[in-house]
Amino acid sequence: MTDVAPINLLNYDREALETFFVEQFGGKTFRARQFMKWFYHDHQSDVQQMTNLPQTMRDWLAANTSFDLPEVVSREASKDGTIKWVVRVTGGSCVETVMIPERGRNTLCVSSQVGCMLDCSFCSTGKQGFNGNLSTAEIIGQVLIANSDLAQRGTAVTNVVLMGMGEPLLNFDAILPAVKLMMDDLAFGLSKRRVTVSTAGVVPGIYKLAEHTDVSLAISLHAPFDELRNELVPINRKYPIAELLAACHEYLSGMGEKRSITIEYTLLADVNDSEEHALALAELLRGLRCKINLIPFNPFPASGYARPSSTRVHNFQTLLLQAGYATMMRTTRGDDINAACGQLVGKVQDRTKRQERYLARVGA
Ligand code: SAH
């Protein structure tokens, strides 16, 4: 045994595993792929049972590596089938993961950070403050936890959205290997259309993402005007709408005609839900291959916002449909267990001066 902390192999995507196996054992990269098949396809986490690896390799792996998952603190199931797990991550804070069963799909909403530093005005995660990044293993671990739960009912996660707690593009180095594993045939094997990174608008992160992967992208837009968006999504002060949309065009430019971006728009009563907003949004998005996802606001205590009436929500959707946009209404799921969008709070020990850090970041 060694005193050094074991290497958590869940932090490595295929490329990193290949490098690791070659550096550690010499020889060829195929050992890493054999390992991946055992772990991700056969769900074998006892390296001694990975019988096509040489015994010396198995002994070394057993002594020096681990597959550490976050600890499940609680699991709640909603009346509508939604399941929410609270998991404890390094440092003792907790984050939330939500599985939403819908029309034959099992969509897993995964957290990428402990809290969030962006402080969007209508999101309760932001109100919790920020306490750090999740590791790749902690992100992938959420998928493994959900899959082992679903396996008992003979199903599995079919779609993953990085729409839980945190801003994925501010934890780029950890989310990239995680989404690569989600899309890797030797790991979770989900298609690129079924894995989505959602961002509040970290523009440099979008360009960087395009250099490394063609995962699906969602943009939390929420307003067609900079002045309003500055208020709702403060990172807009640093990366205004025009720059954000330019990055979206660029992201799609290297991809097939059939790919599109998801535009998320949370409807807030009397804030961004008028006919004027709908028409301006339709105008703004002209020429961008996109689908619009409307999310009626999910209330939380002292938010200061309200959900618009269903007539108003419906009118907003109709205007966008008439303008030619595929526009979906995201129905509220799991709200009886506080698992709806913007209701994920986990248990964050805020050790940062969030506001100060944030203002320094946007240069305000
Ligand atoms: N930081 C990333 C990932 C979070 S995704 C992003 O901003 O895209 C969570 C989605 O739910 C975002 O579109 C977010 O703006 C939206 N949301 C946050 N709070 C909400 C609330 N209270 N009601 C409805 N949608 C909300």
Short mmCIF file of C-alpha atoms and ligand atoms in Angstrom, two decimals:
data_model
loop_
_atom_site.label_atom_id
_atom_site.label_comp_id
_atom_site.label_asym_id
_atom_site.label_seq_id
_atom_site.Cartn_x
_atom_site.Cartn_y
_atom_site.Cartn_z
CA MET A 1 0.00 0.00 0.00
CA THR A 2 1.06 3.56 -0.49
CA ASP A 3 0.40 6.73 1.55
CA VAL A 4 -0.45 8.69 -1.55
CA ALA A 5 -4.18 9.28 -2.20
CA PRO A 6 -5.43 6.84 -4.81
CA ILE A 7 -5.88 8.15 -8.32
CA ASN A 8 -9.59 8.48 -9.07
CA LEU A 9 -9.93 7.01 -12.55
CA LEU A 10 -13.35 8.64 -13.00
CA ASN A 11 -11.53 11.91 -13.61
CA TYR A 12 -10.10 10.66 -16.90
CA ASP A 13 -11.67 10.64 -20.34
CA ARG A 14 -10.50 8.14 -22.96
CA GLU A 15 -7.52 10.21 -24.05
CA ALA A 16 -6.36 10.79 -20.49
CA LEU A 17 -6.80 7.09 -19.65
CA GLU A 18 -4.76 6.07 -22.68
CA THR A 19 -1.97 8.43 -21.67
CA PHE A 20 -2.18 7.21 -18.11
CA PHE A 21 -2.00 3.52 -19.00
CA VAL A 22 0.90 4.02 -21.42
CA GLU A 23 2.85 6.14 -18.94
CA GLN A 24 2.19 3.76 -16.09
CA PHE A 25 2.59 0.42 -17.79
CA GLY A 26 4.27 1.16 -21.11
CA GLY A 27 2.99 -0.68 -24.14
CA LYS A 28 -0.13 0.12 -26.08
CA THR A 29 -3.20 2.26 -25.52
CA PHE A 30 -5.64 -0.64 -25.91
CA ARG A 31 -5.30 -1.51 -22.22
CA ALA A 32 -7.10 1.74 -21.38
CA ARG A 33 -9.93 0.80 -23.72
CA GLN A 34 -10.18 -2.68 -22.21
CA PHE A 35 -10.41 -1.02 -18.85
CA MET A 36 -13.17 1.34 -20.03
CA LYS A 37 -15.24 -1.54 -21.34
CA TRP A 38 -15.01 -3.34 -18.04
CA PHE A 39 -15.92 -0.32 -16.01
CA TYR A 40 -18.47 1.51 -18.14
CA HIS A 41 -20.05 -1.34 -20.09
CA ASP A 42 -19.82 -4.27 -17.70
CA HIS A 43 -20.15 -2.16 -14.54
CA GLN A 44 -17.17 -3.96 -13.06
CA SER A 45 -15.49 -1.82 -10.43
CA ASP A 46 -13.29 -4.56 -8.95
CA VAL A 47 -10.10 -4.32 -10.98
CA GLN A 48 -9.11 -7.83 -9.95
CA GLN A 49 -12.06 -9.09 -11.99
CA MET A 50 -10.86 -7.33 -15.16
CA THR A 51 -9.53 -10.63 -16.36
CA ASN A 52 -7.99 -9.61 -19.67
CA LEU A 53 -5.62 -7.17 -17.94
CA PRO A 54 -2.29 -8.67 -16.81
CA GLN A 55 -2.17 -9.63 -13.13
CA THR A 56 0.63 -7.15 -12.36
CA MET A 57 -1.47 -4.36 -13.87
CA ARG A 58 -4.51 -5.39 -11.84
CA ASP A 59 -2.46 -5.48 -8.64
CA TRP A 60 -1.07 -2.02 -9.28
CA LEU A 61 -4.48 -0.58 -10.13
CA ALA A 62 -6.01 -2.17 -7.02
CA ALA A 63 -3.37 -0.60 -4.83
CA ASN A 64 -3.22 2.84 -6.39
CA THR A 65 -6.50 3.77 -7.99
CA SER A 66 -10.13 4.26 -7.02
CA PHE A 67 -13.56 4.97 -8.51
CA ASP A 68 -14.82 7.40 -5.93
CA LEU A 69 -18.35 8.67 -6.40
CA PRO A 70 -19.98 11.49 -4.46
CA GLU A 71 -21.93 10.19 -1.46
CA VAL A 72 -25.71 10.12 -1.83
CA VAL A 73 -27.18 12.05 1.09
CA SER A 74 -30.82 11.78 0.06
CA ARG A 75 -33.08 10.60 -2.72
CA GLU A 76 -36.58 11.95 -3.24
CA ALA A 77 -39.14 10.90 -5.84
CA SER A 78 -41.82 13.27 -7.07
CA LYS A 79 -45.40 12.28 -7.85
CA ASP A 80 -44.60 12.83 -11.52
CA GLY A 81 -41.65 10.40 -11.56
CA THR A 82 -38.91 13.01 -11.22
CA ILE A 83 -36.13 11.88 -8.88
CA LYS A 84 -33.79 14.22 -7.04
CA TRP A 85 -30.55 13.12 -5.43
CA VAL A 86 -28.57 15.30 -3.04
CA VAL A 87 -24.92 14.28 -3.13
CA ARG A 88 -22.00 15.33 -0.96
CA VAL A 89 -18.86 16.43 -2.75
CA THR A 90 -15.28 17.24 -1.72
CA GLY A 91 -15.26 19.93 0.94
CA GLY A 92 -18.54 18.76 2.49
CA SER A 93 -21.00 20.84 0.46
CA CYS A 94 -23.90 19.17 -1.31
CA VAL A 95 -25.20 19.51 -4.86
CA GLU A 96 -28.32 18.24 -6.54
CA THR A 97 -28.97 15.99 -9.51
CA VAL A 98 -32.41 15.57 -11.03
CA MET A 99 -33.76 12.86 -13.34
CA ILE A 100 -36.82 13.79 -15.38
CA PRO A 101 -38.66 10.95 -17.15
CA GLU A 102 -40.49 12.23 -20.21
CA ARG A 103 -41.84 10.67 -23.39
CA GLY A 104 -39.58 7.63 -23.23
CA ARG A 105 -36.55 9.70 -22.30
CA ASN A 106 -34.75 9.91 -18.99
CA THR A 107 -33.12 13.30 -18.87
CA LEU A 108 -30.55 13.84 -16.15
CA CYS A 109 -29.91 17.40 -15.02
CA VAL A 110 -26.38 17.44 -13.65
CA SER A 111 -24.63 20.04 -11.46
CA SER A 112 -21.22 21.34 -12.46
CA GLN A 113 -20.31 23.62 -9.55
CA VAL A 114 -21.05 23.95 -5.86
CA GLY A 115 -23.33 26.97 -6.01
CA CYS A 116 -22.70 29.57 -8.67
CA MET A 117 -20.92 32.88 -8.86
CA LEU A 118 -23.02 34.41 -11.62
CA ASP A 119 -25.88 35.57 -9.42
CA CYS A 120 -28.66 35.70 -12.01
CA SER A 121 -31.42 37.64 -10.28
CA PHE A 122 -34.17 34.98 -10.59
CA CYS A 123 -32.12 31.85 -9.77
CA SER A 124 -31.98 30.46 -6.26
CA THR A 125 -28.69 28.63 -6.89
CA GLY A 126 -26.97 32.00 -7.24
CA LYS A 127 -28.37 33.12 -3.91
CA GLN A 128 -26.48 30.31 -2.21
CA GLY A 129 -23.11 31.73 -3.13
CA PHE A 130 -20.23 29.79 -4.59
CA ASN A 131 -17.96 27.23 -3.06
CA GLY A 132 -15.97 25.71 -5.84
CA ASN A 133 -15.88 23.48 -8.84
CA LEU A 134 -16.90 19.86 -9.11
CA SER A 135 -14.29 17.44 -10.43
CA THR A 136 -14.89 15.37 -13.56
CA ALA A 137 -15.42 12.36 -11.28
CA GLU A 138 -18.08 14.24 -9.33
CA ILE A 139 -19.89 15.18 -12.54
CA ILE A 140 -19.65 11.72 -14.11
CA GLY A 141 -20.46 10.27 -10.67
CA GLN A 142 -23.92 11.88 -10.85
CA VAL A 143 -24.61 9.94 -14.07
CA LEU A 144 -23.33 6.69 -12.52
CA ILE A 145 -25.50 7.20 -9.43
CA ALA A 146 -28.61 7.81 -11.53
CA ASN A 147 -27.86 4.87 -13.81
CA SER A 148 -27.39 2.40 -11.00
CA ASP A 149 -30.71 3.55 -9.52
CA LEU A 150 -32.53 3.34 -12.89
CA ALA A 151 -30.99 -0.05 -13.67
CA GLN A 152 -33.20 -1.52 -10.96
CA ARG A 153 -36.14 -0.65 -13.20
CA GLY A 154 -34.39 -1.76 -16.35
CA THR A 155 -33.82 1.76 -17.68
CA ALA A 156 -30.95 4.22 -17.93
CA VAL A 157 -30.18 7.88 -18.46
CA THR A 158 -30.81 8.73 -22.13
CA ASN A 159 -30.06 12.47 -22.11
CA VAL A 160 -27.81 14.66 -19.98
CA VAL A 161 -28.13 18.40 -19.55
CA LEU A 162 -25.58 20.43 -17.61
CA MET A 163 -28.38 22.58 -16.25
CA GLY A 164 -28.10 21.83 -12.57
CA MET A 165 -26.21 24.00 -10.13
CA GLY A 166 -23.37 26.11 -11.47
CA GLU A 167 -22.07 27.57 -14.68
CA PRO A 168 -20.43 24.75 -16.66
CA LEU A 169 -18.26 27.00 -18.80
CA LEU A 170 -16.63 28.45 -15.68
CA ASN A 171 -15.53 24.89 -14.82
CA PHE A 172 -14.31 24.10 -18.29
CA ASP A 173 -11.43 21.74 -17.45
CA ALA A 174 -13.70 19.41 -15.51
CA ILE A 175 -16.79 19.48 -17.72
CA LEU A 176 -14.94 18.80 -20.97
CA PRO A 177 -13.69 15.29 -20.04
CA ALA A 178 -17.11 14.65 -18.45
CA VAL A 179 -19.07 15.45 -21.62
CA LYS A 180 -16.54 13.50 -23.67
CA LEU A 181 -17.16 10.45 -21.48
CA MET A 182 -20.91 10.91 -21.81
CA MET A 183 -20.56 10.82 -25.60
CA ASP A 184 -17.86 8.13 -25.77
CA ASP A 185 -18.95 4.73 -27.12
CA LEU A 186 -16.64 3.09 -24.62
CA ALA A 187 -18.32 4.95 -21.74
CA PHE A 188 -21.94 6.20 -21.77
CA GLY A 189 -22.27 6.34 -25.55
CA LEU A 190 -24.89 9.10 -25.70
CA SER A 191 -25.18 10.95 -29.00
CA LYS A 192 -24.03 14.57 -29.18
CA ARG A 193 -27.65 15.62 -29.58
CA ARG A 194 -28.43 14.09 -26.21
CA VAL A 195 -25.76 15.85 -24.19
CA THR A 196 -26.23 19.57 -23.64
CA VAL A 197 -24.03 22.18 -22.02
CA SER A 198 -26.06 25.16 -20.84
CA THR A 199 -24.44 28.55 -20.30
CA ALA A 200 -25.55 31.94 -19.01
CA GLY A 201 -23.29 33.40 -21.69
CA VAL A 202 -19.60 32.85 -20.95
CA VAL A 203 -18.56 33.82 -24.47
CA PRO A 204 -14.88 32.75 -24.43
CA GLY A 205 -16.02 29.39 -23.07
CA ILE A 206 -18.29 28.90 -26.10
CA TYR A 207 -15.39 29.45 -28.51
CA LYS A 208 -13.18 27.14 -26.48
CA LEU A 209 -15.88 24.47 -26.39
CA ALA A 210 -16.14 24.63 -30.18
CA GLU A 211 -12.41 23.88 -30.44
CA HIS A 212 -12.75 20.67 -28.44
CA THR A 213 -16.16 19.12 -28.99
CA ASP A 214 -19.48 19.34 -30.80
CA VAL A 215 -21.70 18.72 -27.81
CA SER A 216 -25.11 20.45 -27.94
CA LEU A 217 -25.28 23.97 -26.58
CA ALA A 218 -28.05 25.82 -24.73
CA ILE A 219 -28.00 29.55 -24.02
CA SER A 220 -29.85 31.06 -21.08
CA LEU A 221 -30.93 34.23 -22.84
CA HIS A 222 -33.98 35.45 -20.87
CA ALA A 223 -34.10 38.92 -22.45
CA PRO A 224 -33.85 40.40 -25.95
CA PHE A 225 -32.46 43.75 -24.71
CA ASP A 226 -29.06 44.37 -23.12
CA GLU A 227 -30.42 46.72 -20.50
CA LEU A 228 -32.85 44.13 -19.17
CA ARG A 229 -30.40 41.25 -19.57
CA ASN A 230 -27.76 43.16 -17.58
CA GLU A 231 -30.20 43.09 -14.71
CA LEU A 232 -31.32 39.45 -15.01
CA VAL A 233 -28.07 37.81 -16.10
CA PRO A 234 -25.31 40.13 -14.87
CA ILE A 235 -22.57 38.44 -16.92
CA ASN A 236 -24.23 40.22 -19.85
CA ARG A 237 -22.38 43.36 -18.74
CA LYS A 238 -19.18 41.65 -19.73
CA TYR A 239 -20.49 39.73 -22.76
CA PRO A 240 -23.47 41.57 -24.26
CA ILE A 241 -26.12 39.93 -26.43
CA ALA A 242 -24.48 40.71 -29.78
CA GLU A 243 -21.22 39.02 -28.72
CA LEU A 244 -23.12 36.08 -27.32
CA LEU A 245 -25.07 35.53 -30.52
CA ALA A 246 -21.92 35.90 -32.62
CA ALA A 247 -20.41 33.07 -30.57
CA CYS A 248 -23.54 30.96 -31.16
CA HIS A 249 -23.28 31.45 -34.94
CA GLU A 250 -19.63 30.50 -34.78
CA TYR A 251 -20.41 27.42 -32.67
CA LEU A 252 -22.84 26.15 -35.28
CA SER A 253 -20.69 27.09 -38.25
CA GLY A 254 -18.52 24.00 -38.03
CA MET A 255 -21.49 21.65 -37.69
CA GLY A 256 -24.06 20.05 -39.94
CA GLU A 257 -27.16 21.94 -41.06
CA LYS A 258 -29.31 19.86 -38.77
CA ARG A 259 -27.65 21.00 -35.57
CA SER A 260 -29.17 23.88 -33.66
CA ILE A 261 -28.79 25.75 -30.40
CA THR A 262 -31.38 25.76 -27.62
CA ILE A 263 -32.37 29.21 -26.41
CA GLU A 264 -33.70 29.15 -22.86
CA TYR A 265 -36.03 31.90 -21.79
CA THR A 266 -37.45 32.02 -18.28
CA LEU A 267 -40.73 33.94 -18.30
CA LEU A 268 -41.00 36.43 -15.46
CA ALA A 269 -44.34 38.22 -14.97
CA ASP A 270 -44.25 41.83 -16.14
CA VAL A 271 -40.48 41.70 -16.59
CA ASN A 272 -39.74 39.94 -19.90
CA ASP A 273 -43.06 38.40 -20.94
CA SER A 274 -44.77 41.07 -23.07
CA GLU A 275 -45.61 40.98 -26.76
CA GLU A 276 -42.83 43.52 -27.31
CA HIS A 277 -40.33 41.10 -25.76
CA ALA A 278 -41.57 38.19 -27.84
CA LEU A 279 -41.35 40.14 -31.09
CA ALA A 280 -37.92 41.54 -30.22
CA LEU A 281 -36.73 38.02 -29.40
CA ALA A 282 -38.00 36.72 -32.72
CA GLU A 283 -36.19 39.52 -34.51
CA LEU A 284 -32.97 39.00 -32.56
CA LEU A 285 -32.75 35.29 -33.30
CA ARG A 286 -33.45 35.63 -37.01
CA GLY A 287 -30.87 33.64 -38.96
CA LEU A 288 -29.72 31.51 -36.01
CA ARG A 289 -30.58 27.81 -36.20
CA CYS A 290 -32.29 27.45 -32.85
CA LYS A 291 -35.11 26.04 -30.82
CA ILE A 292 -36.65 28.08 -28.05
CA ASN A 293 -37.38 26.60 -24.66
CA LEU A 294 -39.73 28.72 -22.56
CA ILE A 295 -39.54 28.13 -18.81
CA PRO A 296 -42.31 29.70 -16.74
CA PHE A 297 -40.58 31.05 -13.63
CA ASN A 298 -40.37 28.64 -10.71
CA PRO A 299 -40.85 30.62 -7.54
CA PHE A 300 -38.70 30.38 -4.43
CA PRO A 301 -38.93 32.37 -1.19
CA ALA A 302 -38.14 36.09 -1.43
CA SER A 303 -37.30 35.90 -5.12
CA GLY A 304 -39.18 39.08 -5.92
CA TYR A 305 -40.51 37.55 -9.17
CA ALA A 306 -43.74 35.85 -10.18
CA ARG A 307 -44.78 33.36 -12.82
CA PRO A 308 -46.89 34.91 -15.59
CA SER A 309 -50.47 33.71 -16.06
CA SER A 310 -50.91 30.76 -18.39
CA THR A 311 -52.64 33.02 -20.95
CA ARG A 312 -49.63 35.29 -21.03
CA VAL A 313 -47.24 32.36 -21.32
CA HIS A 314 -49.35 30.90 -24.09
CA ASN A 315 -49.46 34.23 -25.98
CA PHE A 316 -45.70 34.53 -25.78
CA GLN A 317 -45.27 31.05 -27.19
CA THR A 318 -47.80 31.70 -29.97
CA LEU A 319 -45.95 34.81 -31.15
CA LEU A 320 -42.72 32.86 -31.43
CA LEU A 321 -44.41 29.97 -33.20
CA GLN A 322 -45.97 32.43 -35.65
CA ALA A 323 -42.54 33.91 -36.25
CA GLY A 324 -41.43 30.42 -37.31
CA TYR A 325 -39.51 29.20 -34.27
CA ALA A 326 -39.80 25.72 -32.84
CA THR A 327 -40.86 26.78 -29.36
CA MET A 328 -41.33 24.37 -26.49
CA MET A 329 -42.80 25.08 -23.13
CA ARG A 330 -40.82 23.41 -20.41
CA THR A 331 -43.46 22.06 -18.09
CA THR A 332 -42.63 22.30 -14.46
CA ARG A 333 -41.51 18.96 -13.16
CA GLY A 334 -40.66 17.82 -9.69
CA ASP A 335 -41.71 21.06 -8.00
CA ASP A 336 -43.18 19.12 -5.08
CA ILE A 337 -39.62 18.07 -4.21
CA ASN A 338 -38.02 21.43 -5.14
CA ALA A 339 -36.37 19.93 -8.17
CA ALA A 340 -37.54 22.40 -10.82
CA CYS A 341 -35.25 24.75 -12.76
CA GLY A 342 -33.74 27.36 -10.50
CA GLN A 343 -34.86 25.58 -7.35
CA LEU A 344 -31.69 23.58 -6.90
CA VAL A 345 -29.85 24.82 -3.90
CA GLY A 346 -27.96 21.87 -2.44
CA LYS A 347 -26.21 22.94 0.71
CA VAL A 348 -23.44 25.31 -0.16
CA GLN A 349 -20.94 26.54 2.33
CA ASP A 350 -20.22 29.91 0.78
CA ARG A 351 -16.63 30.76 1.51
CA THR A 352 -16.20 33.43 -1.10
CA LYS A 353 -17.20 37.01 -1.16
CA ARG A 354 -19.36 36.23 -4.12
CA GLN A 355 -20.31 39.74 -5.04
CA GLU A 356 -16.74 41.00 -4.89
CA ARG A 357 -15.42 38.16 -6.98
CA TYR A 358 -18.18 38.57 -9.44
CA LEU A 359 -17.68 42.30 -9.86
CA ALA A 360 -13.94 41.79 -10.32
CA ARG A 361 -14.71 39.25 -13.02
CA VAL A 362 -17.03 41.45 -15.04
CA GLY A 363 -14.75 44.41 -14.50
CA ALA A 364 -17.52 46.51 -12.99
N1 SAH B 1 -25.54 28.36 -15.48
C1 SAH B 1 -26.09 27.63 -16.58
C2 SAH B 1 -26.68 26.33 -16.11
C3 SAH B 1 -27.94 26.49 -15.26
S1 SAH B 1 -29.24 25.98 -16.24
C4 SAH B 1 -27.07 28.48 -17.34
O1 SAH B 1 -27.36 29.59 -16.87
O2 SAH B 1 -27.49 28.11 -18.42
C5 SAH B 1 -30.62 26.33 -15.38
C6 SAH B 1 -31.69 27.01 -16.25
O3 SAH B 1 -32.81 27.34 -15.44
C7 SAH B 1 -31.15 28.33 -16.80
O4 SAH B 1 -31.71 28.61 -18.05
C8 SAH B 1 -31.67 29.28 -15.77
O5 SAH B 1 -31.66 30.60 -16.21
C9 SAH B 1 -33.04 28.73 -15.49
N2 SAH B 1 -33.59 29.16 -14.21
C10 SAH B 1 -32.89 29.56 -13.14
N3 SAH B 1 -33.73 29.89 -12.13
C11 SAH B 1 -34.97 29.68 -12.59
C12 SAH B 1 -36.26 29.80 -12.00
N4 SAH B 1 -36.41 30.21 -10.73
N5 SAH B 1 -37.32 29.49 -12.74
C13 SAH B 1 -37.17 29.05 -14.01
N6 SAH B 1 -35.98 28.90 -14.62
C14 SAH B 1 -34.89 29.22 -13.91
#
